[in-house]
Short mmCIF file of C-alpha atoms and ligand atoms in Angstrom, two decimals:
data_model
loop_
_atom_site.label_atom_id
_atom_site.label_comp_id
_atom_site.label_asym_id
_atom_site.label_seq_id
_atom_site.Cartn_x
_atom_site.Cartn_y
_atom_site.Cartn_z
CA MET A 1 -0.01 -0.01 0.01
CA LYS A 2 2.27 2.71 1.11
CA THR A 3 0.28 5.82 0.81
CA LYS A 4 2.59 7.31 3.40
CA ASN A 5 5.96 5.82 3.15
CA LEU A 6 9.06 7.77 3.56
CA LEU A 7 11.51 6.02 1.39
CA LEU A 8 14.95 6.33 2.72
CA VAL A 9 16.94 6.58 -0.40
CA ALA A 10 19.71 4.94 1.43
CA LEU A 11 18.86 1.71 0.08
CA ALA A 12 21.40 0.82 -2.39
CA ALA A 13 20.38 -2.54 -1.10
CA VAL A 14 16.68 -2.41 -1.41
CA SER A 15 15.48 -4.65 -4.02
CA MET A 16 13.68 -7.13 -5.85
CA ALA A 17 13.79 -8.53 -9.15
CA CYS A 18 14.99 -10.64 -11.65
CA GLY A 19 15.58 -11.79 -15.03
CA GLU A 20 14.34 -14.47 -17.15
CA GLN A 21 17.02 -14.49 -19.76
CA LYS A 22 18.96 -17.63 -20.66
CA ALA A 23 21.63 -16.67 -23.13
CA GLU A 24 22.35 -20.18 -24.29
CA GLU A 25 18.87 -20.58 -25.72
CA PRO A 26 19.05 -19.65 -29.35
CA ALA A 27 15.33 -19.72 -30.23
CA VAL A 28 14.83 -16.01 -30.48
CA GLU A 29 11.46 -16.31 -32.10
CA ALA A 30 10.21 -18.60 -29.38
CA LYS A 31 10.62 -15.93 -26.78
CA THR A 32 7.78 -13.56 -26.61
CA THR A 33 8.25 -9.90 -26.20
CA LYS A 34 4.57 -9.60 -25.30
CA PHE A 35 2.80 -10.07 -21.96
CA PRO A 36 4.13 -10.83 -19.43
CA ASN A 37 7.44 -9.68 -20.85
CA GLY A 38 6.04 -6.59 -22.56
CA VAL A 39 5.42 -3.15 -21.20
CA THR A 40 2.71 -2.68 -18.53
CA TYR A 41 0.98 0.65 -17.97
CA GLU A 42 -0.07 1.53 -14.45
CA ILE A 43 -3.28 3.64 -14.34
CA PHE A 44 -4.82 5.60 -11.50
CA VAL A 45 -8.36 5.74 -12.95
CA GLN A 46 -9.21 8.81 -10.82
CA SER A 47 -6.72 10.98 -12.71
CA PHE A 48 -6.81 9.49 -16.12
CA ASN A 49 -9.74 10.52 -18.32
CA ASP A 50 -13.15 11.83 -17.36
CA THR A 51 -16.05 11.17 -19.72
CA ASP A 52 -19.07 12.27 -17.71
CA GLY A 53 -17.87 15.67 -16.57
CA ASP A 54 -17.77 15.01 -12.81
CA GLY A 55 -14.04 15.73 -12.65
CA ILE A 56 -13.12 12.16 -11.80
CA GLY A 57 -11.64 9.71 -14.24
CA ASP A 58 -13.76 6.66 -15.09
CA PHE A 59 -13.78 3.27 -16.77
CA ASN A 60 -15.36 4.72 -19.88
CA GLY A 61 -12.47 7.16 -19.95
CA VAL A 62 -9.94 4.38 -19.98
CA THR A 63 -11.90 2.52 -22.70
CA GLU A 64 -11.85 5.73 -24.78
CA LYS A 65 -8.04 5.80 -24.48
CA LEU A 66 -7.32 2.13 -25.20
CA ASP A 67 -6.28 2.97 -28.74
CA TYR A 68 -3.80 5.50 -27.36
CA ILE A 69 -2.48 2.86 -24.98
CA LYS A 70 -2.22 0.27 -27.69
CA ASP A 71 -0.46 2.64 -30.02
CA LEU A 72 2.08 3.38 -27.29
CA GLY A 73 3.02 -0.32 -27.48
CA VAL A 74 1.65 -1.47 -24.14
CA SER A 75 0.70 -5.10 -23.59
CA ALA A 76 -1.00 -4.87 -20.18
CA ILE A 77 -2.68 -2.35 -17.89
CA TRP A 78 -2.39 -2.49 -14.12
CA PHE A 79 -5.24 -0.63 -12.37
CA MET A 80 -4.70 0.83 -8.95
CA PRO A 81 -7.63 -0.11 -6.71
CA ILE A 82 -11.00 0.15 -8.42
CA MET A 83 -13.25 -1.11 -5.57
CA PRO A 84 -15.45 0.81 -3.22
CA SER A 85 -13.45 2.64 -0.51
CA PRO A 86 -13.77 5.76 1.63
CA SER A 87 -10.44 7.19 0.43
CA TYR A 88 -9.37 8.73 -2.85
CA HIS A 89 -6.57 6.25 -3.35
CA LYS A 90 -8.83 3.26 -2.53
CA TYR A 91 -6.22 1.09 -0.82
CA ASP A 92 -8.78 0.47 1.97
CA VAL A 93 -11.58 -1.57 0.51
CA THR A 94 -15.13 -1.78 1.81
CA ASP A 95 -16.53 -4.18 -0.84
CA TYR A 96 -14.22 -6.51 -2.73
CA LYS A 97 -16.84 -7.66 -5.24
CA ALA A 98 -17.91 -4.30 -6.60
CA VAL A 99 -16.40 -1.31 -8.35
CA HIS A 100 -16.28 2.20 -7.04
CA PRO A 101 -19.30 4.17 -8.35
CA ASP A 102 -17.10 7.16 -9.09
CA TYR A 103 -15.38 5.11 -11.74
CA GLY A 104 -18.58 3.69 -13.26
CA THR A 105 -20.56 0.41 -13.11
CA MET A 106 -19.41 -3.14 -13.30
CA GLU A 107 -20.85 -3.18 -16.82
CA ASP A 108 -18.58 -0.30 -17.73
CA PHE A 109 -15.59 -2.21 -16.31
CA LYS A 110 -16.57 -5.35 -18.26
CA ARG A 111 -16.87 -3.33 -21.47
CA LEU A 112 -13.43 -1.90 -20.79
CA LEU A 113 -12.10 -5.43 -20.24
CA ASP A 114 -13.64 -6.67 -23.48
CA GLU A 115 -12.31 -3.75 -25.50
CA ALA A 116 -8.86 -4.21 -23.95
CA HIS A 117 -8.86 -7.93 -24.83
CA LYS A 118 -9.91 -7.09 -28.42
CA ARG A 119 -6.68 -5.09 -28.60
CA ASP A 120 -4.60 -7.87 -27.02
CA ILE A 121 -4.14 -5.83 -23.88
CA LYS A 122 -4.19 -7.78 -20.55
CA ILE A 123 -5.89 -6.40 -17.43
CA ILE A 124 -4.31 -6.65 -14.04
CA ILE A 125 -6.09 -5.26 -10.94
CA ASP A 126 -4.74 -4.28 -7.50
CA LEU A 127 -6.08 -6.69 -4.93
CA ILE A 128 -5.59 -5.51 -1.31
CA ILE A 129 -5.90 -8.42 1.02
CA ASN A 130 -3.47 -7.54 3.81
CA HIS A 131 -6.08 -5.24 5.33
CA THR A 132 -9.57 -3.95 4.79
CA SER A 133 -11.11 -0.59 5.51
CA ASP A 134 -12.27 -0.16 9.03
CA GLU A 135 -15.63 0.54 7.36
CA HIS A 136 -15.70 -2.93 5.76
CA PRO A 137 -18.77 -4.91 6.97
CA TRP A 138 -16.48 -7.65 8.33
CA PHE A 139 -14.74 -5.12 10.56
CA LEU A 140 -18.02 -3.48 11.59
CA GLU A 141 -19.19 -6.88 12.73
CA ALA A 142 -15.88 -7.86 14.36
CA LYS A 143 -15.87 -4.70 16.42
CA LYS A 144 -19.15 -5.70 18.04
CA GLY A 145 -17.42 -7.97 20.45
CA PRO A 146 -15.42 -11.16 21.12
CA ASP A 147 -18.32 -13.40 20.42
CA ASN A 148 -19.07 -12.02 16.97
CA PRO A 149 -18.54 -14.55 14.15
CA TYR A 150 -16.28 -12.12 12.35
CA ARG A 151 -14.11 -11.32 15.36
CA ASP A 152 -11.39 -13.67 14.23
CA TYR A 153 -11.26 -12.22 10.77
CA TYR A 154 -8.98 -9.66 12.39
CA VAL A 155 -6.15 -9.78 14.93
CA TRP A 156 -6.94 -8.82 18.48
CA ALA A 157 -4.95 -8.62 21.78
CA GLN A 158 -5.55 -7.73 25.37
CA LYS A 159 -4.15 -4.24 25.94
CA ASP A 160 -2.06 -5.35 28.91
CA THR A 161 -0.22 -7.99 26.87
CA ILE A 162 0.87 -5.54 24.14
CA GLN A 163 2.00 -2.55 26.16
CA ASP A 164 5.54 -2.99 24.98
CA TYR A 165 4.43 -2.89 21.35
CA LEU A 166 1.95 -0.05 21.42
CA ASN A 167 4.20 2.69 20.13
CA LYS A 168 7.21 0.80 18.93
CA LYS A 169 6.68 -0.39 15.44
CA THR A 170 9.90 -0.22 13.48
CA ILE A 171 9.80 2.32 10.69
CA THR A 172 9.95 0.45 7.43
CA LEU A 173 10.34 1.40 3.84
CA ASP A 174 6.62 1.25 3.36
CA SER A 175 5.30 2.69 6.59
CA ASP A 176 6.36 5.57 8.76
CA ASN A 177 3.52 4.95 11.30
CA ILE A 178 4.92 3.68 14.58
CA ARG A 179 1.60 2.32 15.90
CA GLN A 180 0.50 -1.16 14.91
CA TRP A 181 -2.08 -1.78 17.63
CA HIS A 182 -5.16 0.34 17.67
CA ASP A 183 -7.93 1.09 20.20
CA PRO A 184 -11.43 0.61 18.88
CA GLY A 185 -12.64 2.34 22.02
CA GLN A 186 -14.72 -0.52 23.29
CA GLY A 187 -12.83 -1.99 26.16
CA ASP A 188 -9.48 -3.54 26.74
CA GLN A 189 -8.94 -5.32 23.38
CA PHE A 190 -6.85 -3.71 20.65
CA TYR A 191 -6.67 -4.69 16.98
CA TYR A 192 -3.68 -4.95 14.66
CA GLY A 193 -3.30 -2.64 11.73
CA PHE A 194 0.19 -2.53 10.26
CA PHE A 195 -0.23 0.66 8.26
CA VAL A 196 -2.78 2.72 10.19
CA GLY A 197 -5.84 2.28 12.43
CA ASP A 198 -8.36 2.64 9.61
CA MET A 199 -6.77 -0.28 7.83
CA PRO A 200 -7.18 -3.26 10.14
CA ASP A 201 -5.11 -6.31 9.06
CA LEU A 202 -6.96 -9.45 8.22
CA ASN A 203 -6.07 -12.57 10.27
CA PHE A 204 -4.55 -15.13 7.95
CA ASP A 205 -4.25 -17.73 10.66
CA ASN A 206 -7.99 -18.00 10.30
CA PRO A 207 -8.76 -20.54 7.48
CA LYS A 208 -12.05 -18.73 6.87
CA VAL A 209 -10.17 -15.59 5.92
CA ARG A 210 -8.03 -17.50 3.46
CA GLU A 211 -11.16 -19.03 1.90
CA GLU A 212 -12.71 -15.52 1.61
CA VAL A 213 -9.57 -14.25 -0.13
CA TYR A 214 -9.40 -17.19 -2.57
CA GLU A 215 -13.04 -16.58 -3.40
CA LEU A 216 -12.23 -12.93 -4.26
CA GLY A 217 -9.55 -14.19 -6.60
CA ARG A 218 -12.02 -16.55 -8.20
CA PHE A 219 -14.61 -13.82 -8.56
CA TRP A 220 -12.29 -11.46 -10.44
CA LEU A 221 -10.46 -14.08 -12.52
CA GLU A 222 -13.42 -16.22 -13.38
CA ASP A 223 -16.65 -14.27 -13.12
CA ILE A 224 -15.22 -10.96 -14.33
CA GLY A 225 -12.43 -12.30 -16.51
CA ILE A 226 -9.35 -10.24 -15.64
CA ASP A 227 -5.90 -11.61 -16.44
CA GLY A 228 -3.82 -10.99 -13.38
CA LEU A 229 -3.47 -9.59 -9.84
CA ARG A 230 -1.16 -7.09 -8.30
CA MET A 231 -0.79 -8.09 -4.73
CA ASP A 232 -0.38 -5.11 -2.39
CA ALA A 233 1.76 -5.13 0.82
CA ALA A 234 2.71 -8.78 0.20
CA LYS A 235 5.22 -9.01 3.00
CA HIS A 236 2.80 -7.91 5.69
CA ILE A 237 0.38 -10.80 5.55
CA PHE A 238 1.93 -11.96 8.76
CA PRO A 239 4.14 -9.79 10.90
CA ASP A 240 7.80 -9.40 9.92
CA GLU A 241 8.99 -12.02 12.40
CA ARG A 242 6.89 -14.64 10.58
CA ALA A 243 8.51 -14.38 7.16
CA THR A 244 8.40 -18.08 6.45
CA ASP A 245 4.66 -18.06 7.08
CA ASN A 246 4.42 -15.25 4.53
CA HIS A 247 6.35 -17.25 1.97
CA ALA A 248 4.18 -20.27 2.57
CA PHE A 249 1.01 -18.23 2.30
CA TRP A 250 1.91 -16.84 -1.13
CA LYS A 251 2.76 -20.29 -2.43
CA GLU A 252 -0.66 -21.49 -1.27
CA PHE A 253 -2.32 -18.43 -2.76
CA ARG A 254 -0.59 -18.98 -6.07
CA ASP A 255 -1.61 -22.67 -6.14
CA GLU A 256 -5.23 -21.61 -5.51
CA MET A 257 -5.24 -19.02 -8.23
CA VAL A 258 -3.61 -21.41 -10.71
CA LYS A 259 -6.44 -23.89 -10.03
CA ILE A 260 -8.88 -21.17 -11.11
CA LYS A 261 -6.87 -19.76 -14.03
CA PRO A 262 -3.83 -21.76 -15.05
CA ASP A 263 -2.10 -18.85 -16.77
CA VAL A 264 -2.84 -16.28 -14.06
CA TYR A 265 -0.33 -13.49 -13.75
CA ILE A 266 0.54 -12.44 -10.18
CA VAL A 267 2.88 -9.58 -9.44
CA GLY A 268 3.80 -8.77 -5.88
CA GLU A 269 4.83 -5.74 -3.94
CA VAL A 270 7.51 -6.71 -1.48
CA TYR A 271 9.18 -3.57 -0.40
CA ASP A 272 12.47 -4.54 1.09
CA ASN A 273 16.05 -5.69 0.64
CA LEU A 274 17.15 -8.29 -1.88
CA ASP A 275 17.59 -11.07 0.69
CA VAL A 276 14.10 -10.41 2.14
CA VAL A 277 12.44 -10.27 -1.27
CA ALA A 278 14.01 -13.31 -2.93
CA PRO A 279 12.26 -16.01 -0.91
CA TYR A 280 8.92 -14.67 -2.16
CA LEU A 281 9.65 -15.71 -5.76
CA PRO A 282 8.11 -19.19 -5.55
CA GLY A 283 4.75 -17.66 -4.50
CA LEU A 284 4.98 -14.37 -6.36
CA PRO A 285 6.56 -15.11 -9.75
CA ALA A 286 6.69 -11.48 -10.69
CA LEU A 287 8.09 -8.90 -8.31
CA PHE A 288 8.53 -5.21 -8.56
CA ASP A 289 12.20 -4.23 -8.87
CA PHE A 290 12.35 -1.15 -6.59
CA ASP A 291 16.12 -1.61 -6.55
CA PHE A 292 16.17 -0.65 -10.20
CA HIS A 293 14.44 2.63 -9.35
CA TYR A 294 16.78 3.53 -6.51
CA THR A 295 19.92 2.45 -8.22
CA LEU A 296 19.02 4.37 -11.38
CA LEU A 297 18.53 7.53 -9.33
CA GLY A 298 21.84 6.94 -7.61
CA ALA A 299 23.54 6.48 -10.93
CA PHE A 300 22.25 9.78 -12.25
CA ASN A 301 23.02 11.69 -8.97
CA GLU A 302 26.66 10.38 -9.03
CA SER A 303 26.98 10.45 -12.88
CA ASP A 304 28.07 6.80 -12.43
CA GLY A 305 27.12 5.07 -15.66
CA MET A 306 28.02 1.51 -14.70
CA LYS A 307 26.37 1.52 -11.27
CA LEU A 308 23.03 0.24 -12.49
CA VAL A 309 24.50 -2.33 -14.85
CA LYS A 310 26.55 -3.88 -12.05
CA ARG A 311 23.74 -3.81 -9.53
CA HIS A 312 21.26 -5.28 -12.02
CA GLN A 313 23.62 -8.13 -12.82
CA GLU A 314 23.93 -8.89 -9.10
CA ILE A 315 20.18 -8.99 -8.74
CA LEU A 316 19.66 -11.15 -11.82
CA ASP A 317 22.34 -13.63 -10.63
CA PHE A 318 20.82 -13.72 -7.16
CA TYR A 319 17.32 -14.51 -8.36
CA ALA A 320 18.50 -16.98 -11.04
CA GLU A 321 19.75 -19.14 -8.15
CA ILE A 322 16.32 -19.22 -6.57
CA SER A 323 14.01 -19.53 -9.55
CA ASP A 324 14.30 -19.82 -13.35
CA ASP A 325 10.70 -18.76 -13.79
CA PHE A 326 10.14 -15.21 -12.78
CA VAL A 327 9.41 -11.77 -14.14
CA ASP A 328 11.57 -8.86 -13.17
CA ALA A 329 9.09 -5.93 -13.09
CA THR A 330 11.39 -2.97 -13.65
CA LEU A 331 10.18 0.58 -13.13
CA LEU A 332 11.45 4.16 -13.07
CA SER A 333 8.83 5.07 -10.39
CA ASN A 334 5.26 4.32 -9.49
CA HIS A 335 2.39 5.79 -7.47
CA ASP A 336 4.37 5.46 -4.22
CA GLN A 337 7.47 7.51 -5.22
CA ASN A 338 8.06 11.00 -6.51
CA ARG A 339 7.59 10.91 -10.30
CA ILE A 340 10.90 10.06 -11.97
CA LEU A 341 11.27 13.30 -13.80
CA THR A 342 10.87 15.26 -10.61
CA ASP A 343 13.53 13.14 -8.98
CA LEU A 344 15.79 13.83 -11.93
CA GLY A 345 15.45 17.52 -11.27
CA GLY A 346 12.80 18.14 -13.91
CA ASP A 347 15.46 17.85 -16.65
CA ILE A 348 13.62 16.41 -19.65
CA ARG A 349 16.96 15.34 -21.17
CA LYS A 350 17.49 13.09 -18.16
CA GLY A 351 13.93 11.81 -18.40
CA LYS A 352 14.45 10.68 -21.97
CA VAL A 353 17.73 8.89 -21.27
CA ALA A 354 16.23 7.30 -18.15
CA ALA A 355 13.49 5.83 -20.36
CA ALA A 356 16.17 4.67 -22.81
CA VAL A 357 17.89 2.90 -19.94
CA LEU A 358 14.62 1.24 -18.78
CA PHE A 359 13.78 -0.07 -22.18
CA THR A 360 17.28 -1.35 -22.96
CA MET A 361 17.76 -3.24 -19.75
CA PRO A 362 16.46 -6.74 -19.01
CA GLY A 363 13.10 -7.04 -17.27
CA ALA A 364 9.40 -6.35 -17.88
CA PRO A 365 9.06 -2.56 -17.66
CA TYR A 366 6.13 -0.93 -15.88
CA ILE A 367 5.39 2.69 -16.77
CA TYR A 368 3.36 4.91 -14.55
CA TYR A 369 0.61 6.84 -16.40
CA GLY A 370 1.86 10.17 -17.66
CA GLU A 371 5.52 9.22 -17.26
CA GLU A 372 5.51 9.13 -21.10
CA ILE A 373 4.61 12.79 -21.33
CA GLY A 374 7.02 13.81 -18.58
CA MET A 375 4.52 14.43 -15.82
CA LEU A 376 5.98 15.79 -12.67
CA GLY A 377 5.08 14.84 -9.05
CA LYS A 378 6.42 15.34 -5.60
CA LYS A 379 4.98 13.95 -2.43
CA PRO A 380 2.59 14.15 -0.59
CA ASP A 381 1.00 11.28 -2.34
CA PRO A 382 -1.97 13.04 -4.03
CA ASN A 383 0.54 15.17 -5.88
CA ILE A 384 2.32 12.28 -7.46
CA ARG A 385 -1.12 11.17 -8.76
CA GLU A 386 -2.20 14.32 -10.59
CA PRO A 387 -4.42 14.60 -13.77
CA PHE A 388 -3.07 13.47 -17.13
CA LEU A 389 -2.76 16.32 -19.63
CA TRP A 390 -4.34 15.21 -22.85
CA ASP A 391 -4.44 18.57 -24.52
CA ILE A 392 -4.08 22.31 -23.73
CA LYS A 393 -6.55 23.25 -20.99
CA GLU A 394 -9.10 24.95 -23.27
CA LYS A 395 -9.40 21.83 -25.45
CA ASP A 396 -8.85 19.11 -22.79
CA SER A 397 -12.38 17.75 -22.25
CA GLY A 398 -11.11 14.56 -20.59
CA ARG A 399 -8.81 16.22 -18.08
CA THR A 400 -9.81 15.34 -14.53
CA THR A 401 -10.25 18.09 -11.99
CA TRP A 402 -10.70 16.19 -8.65
CA ILE A 403 -7.45 17.78 -7.46
CA GLU A 404 -5.84 21.05 -8.17
CA PRO A 405 -2.43 20.02 -9.57
CA VAL A 406 0.67 21.68 -8.26
CA ASN A 407 3.30 19.76 -10.14
CA THR A 408 1.87 18.82 -13.56
CA THR A 409 0.24 21.94 -15.00
CA ASP A 410 0.03 23.57 -18.37
CA GLU A 411 3.01 25.71 -17.42
CA THR A 412 5.30 22.79 -16.52
CA VAL A 413 4.32 19.92 -18.79
CA THR A 414 3.53 19.80 -22.51
CA PRO A 415 0.22 18.10 -23.12
CA LEU A 416 0.11 14.90 -25.15
CA ALA A 417 -1.64 16.45 -28.18
CA LEU A 418 1.30 18.81 -28.69
CA GLN A 419 3.97 16.16 -28.00
CA ILE A 420 2.56 13.85 -30.62
CA GLN A 421 3.47 16.48 -33.24
CA ASP A 422 7.06 16.74 -32.03
CA ASP A 423 9.47 13.98 -33.05
CA GLN A 424 11.82 14.94 -30.26
CA SER A 425 9.20 14.86 -27.48
CA ILE A 426 9.60 12.53 -24.52
CA TYR A 427 6.39 10.90 -25.63
CA ASN A 428 7.89 10.00 -29.00
CA VAL A 429 11.09 8.77 -27.30
CA TYR A 430 8.92 6.39 -25.19
CA LYS A 431 6.93 5.27 -28.22
CA GLN A 432 10.02 4.61 -30.35
CA LEU A 433 11.81 2.69 -27.68
CA ILE A 434 8.80 0.56 -26.69
CA ALA A 435 8.35 -0.35 -30.37
CA LEU A 436 12.01 -1.27 -30.60
CA ARG A 437 11.69 -3.43 -27.57
CA ASN A 438 8.50 -5.11 -28.72
CA ASP A 439 10.17 -5.95 -32.06
CA ASN A 440 13.51 -7.27 -30.67
CA ALA A 441 13.62 -10.14 -28.24
CA VAL A 442 17.31 -9.34 -27.60
CA LEU A 443 16.16 -6.32 -25.57
CA VAL A 444 13.77 -8.37 -23.56
CA HIS A 445 15.51 -11.69 -23.06
CA GLY A 446 19.12 -10.97 -24.01
CA GLU A 447 21.84 -11.58 -21.44
CA LEU A 448 23.16 -8.41 -19.72
CA ILE A 449 26.89 -7.90 -20.15
CA ALA A 450 28.75 -4.99 -18.74
CA VAL A 451 31.10 -3.33 -21.27
CA ASP A 452 34.24 -1.41 -20.37
CA THR A 453 34.67 1.65 -22.61
CA GLN A 454 37.65 3.05 -20.75
CA SER A 455 35.87 6.32 -21.11
CA ASP A 456 34.28 8.67 -18.66
CA LYS A 457 32.57 7.50 -15.51
CA SER A 458 29.26 8.93 -16.80
CA VAL A 459 29.11 6.48 -19.71
CA MET A 460 26.77 3.50 -19.32
CA ALA A 461 27.82 0.69 -21.65
CA LEU A 462 26.19 -2.72 -21.97
CA GLU A 463 25.77 -5.55 -24.34
CA ARG A 464 22.57 -7.47 -24.78
CA LYS A 465 23.14 -10.91 -26.22
CA LEU A 466 20.63 -13.51 -27.37
CA GLY A 467 21.76 -16.42 -29.51
CA ASN A 468 23.79 -14.98 -32.37
CA GLU A 469 22.42 -11.54 -31.82
CA SER A 470 24.44 -8.95 -29.99
CA TRP A 471 23.49 -5.28 -29.41
CA LEU A 472 25.85 -2.74 -27.98
CA ILE A 473 24.21 0.09 -26.01
CA PHE A 474 25.69 3.34 -24.75
CA HIS A 475 23.93 5.90 -22.58
CA GLN A 476 25.48 9.20 -21.52
CA ILE A 477 23.97 9.91 -18.10
CA GLY A 478 26.14 12.92 -17.39
CA ASP A 479 25.93 16.56 -18.52
CA GLN A 480 29.11 16.20 -20.57
CA SER A 481 30.30 14.86 -23.94
CA SER A 482 32.41 11.65 -24.14
CA THR A 483 34.34 10.37 -27.14
CA PHE A 484 35.92 6.92 -27.27
CA THR A 485 36.88 4.07 -29.59
CA LEU A 486 34.57 1.09 -29.87
CA PRO A 487 35.71 -1.29 -27.10
CA GLN A 488 37.85 -4.30 -27.93
CA GLY A 489 35.81 -7.19 -29.23
CA TYR A 490 33.03 -4.87 -30.41
CA GLU A 491 34.73 -3.41 -33.52
CA ASP A 492 32.17 -4.96 -35.75
CA HIS A 493 29.21 -3.27 -34.00
CA SER A 494 28.85 -0.52 -36.45
CA GLU A 495 25.22 -0.56 -37.52
CA GLU A 496 23.08 2.06 -35.86
CA VAL A 497 19.77 0.81 -34.52
CA TRP A 498 18.57 3.88 -32.62
CA LYS A 499 20.14 7.09 -31.35
CA HIS A 500 19.13 10.15 -29.50
CA ALA A 501 20.44 13.59 -28.55
CA GLY A 502 23.20 13.70 -31.09
CA ALA A 503 25.04 10.49 -30.32
CA THR A 504 27.14 9.31 -33.29
CA ILE A 505 29.57 6.67 -34.42
CA SER A 506 32.08 7.42 -37.13
CA ASP A 507 35.17 5.40 -38.11
CA GLY A 508 34.88 3.39 -34.88
CA GLN A 509 34.71 6.53 -32.78
CA VAL A 510 31.68 6.93 -30.55
CA THR A 511 30.57 10.38 -29.43
CA LEU A 512 28.03 10.80 -26.67
CA PRO A 513 26.84 14.32 -26.02
CA PRO A 514 25.06 15.09 -22.77
CA PHE A 515 22.18 12.68 -21.95
CA SER A 516 22.34 10.79 -25.19
CA THR A 517 21.83 7.22 -26.28
CA LEU A 518 23.33 5.09 -29.04
CA ILE A 519 22.28 1.55 -29.86
CA LEU A 520 24.42 -0.47 -32.21
CA LYS A 521 24.42 -3.99 -33.56
CA LYS A 522 26.80 -6.18 -35.61
CA1 CA B 601 -16.11 10.83 -14.38
#
């Protein structure tokens, strides 16, 4: 969930991830560049596109933009929570088998699903099972007293047995709230809520709760027909000290979902260090790679081109030892972090080269709506989730108005309609790179090899290798120009595949102006 995390950027070690490439397999054609290896687009419906004029984005608004999403090269959409909830972000659910009326009806959602499937776009929804809203009927019942049949759906303790824990929760990457036990104001029993008091944690020691949760999965996968689930707060199902119970739960969850839908896609949010994350792979075969996000920012801040290449190799190696069947869900940022362009100082040149890095590295990239037009966003959370700018204000009938944006405005971000006309816009950089990736399995499944250019520290150099195919990729992540000879062993990589910001190769000499990219092949 993480609507209020304070991410200590100190985590060179935070992580997740992992790759699926096996360099020795030559069958390039057999490896799909589509879902789940393609690009997934994360949408906050609230801010996306409004079709009924109430200022709030809606399902019909997404349906209306499916052609845009398809044209961008996206193979799946992940929806942030769409269920009824008292909060704008909807990470505290009151009804798991319905959709929020602000977004439309279930019929509207089903139409969206059908239209997406017609375009070969998969649909993944956020399913929040760690906790419910404190207004969920289960909790309203549970609060009535120890004898209520729903009491054990939640976790309760006598106040005098938890005195030592009342105000002592460790601050974690995904929660800065120190209270985990909360007083319902009805006596001496407190309930557990990892994030906050209005999000009571469900009790997964209770088999009935597990059955309820599996039924929710069945409902969405079978009755509604979605393709996959994004599992929120996956490491908090049981408290931190019960990690092995968490791992076991997710294996059980995956088994149950596979029974319902054999090809179900499950992507998990485990916000922690590499060694904490890795054991989740058997139950959560796709995991978000937050390490990629942090390391990329570190690389830009330090103008250290090879930092991300080295770190990513470590992560891929680490995960390859645990599982050979996983999806490394890479990202520049999502709804829980400042928008990437803001963290890159608002420098659009950096935003473009960051995108080039994302799409030329291994993994299954997730992009956060609006990232492709260079939307800006700085916490608090609502301000990293501002309205998409489809057109200039006077002509933007779909623009949502539920929040007054402070980061992404007509003064700071060029709307999509204008960017489409501009070959050099960040939107067109995204579109070109996604197309390149979709058409070339080497960018998706190719082995990642670090390349030594003996040039400036700000040069990022990597090879992607799949079967007989070898691509040589250079990114300049510093505000400087670098010139160097093609590295030894790569003298025959002289064919330009894609380039940006004035990067050139001539007579074996590579020149990388500030924030440029050059992709070569044999
Ligand atoms: Ca609306």
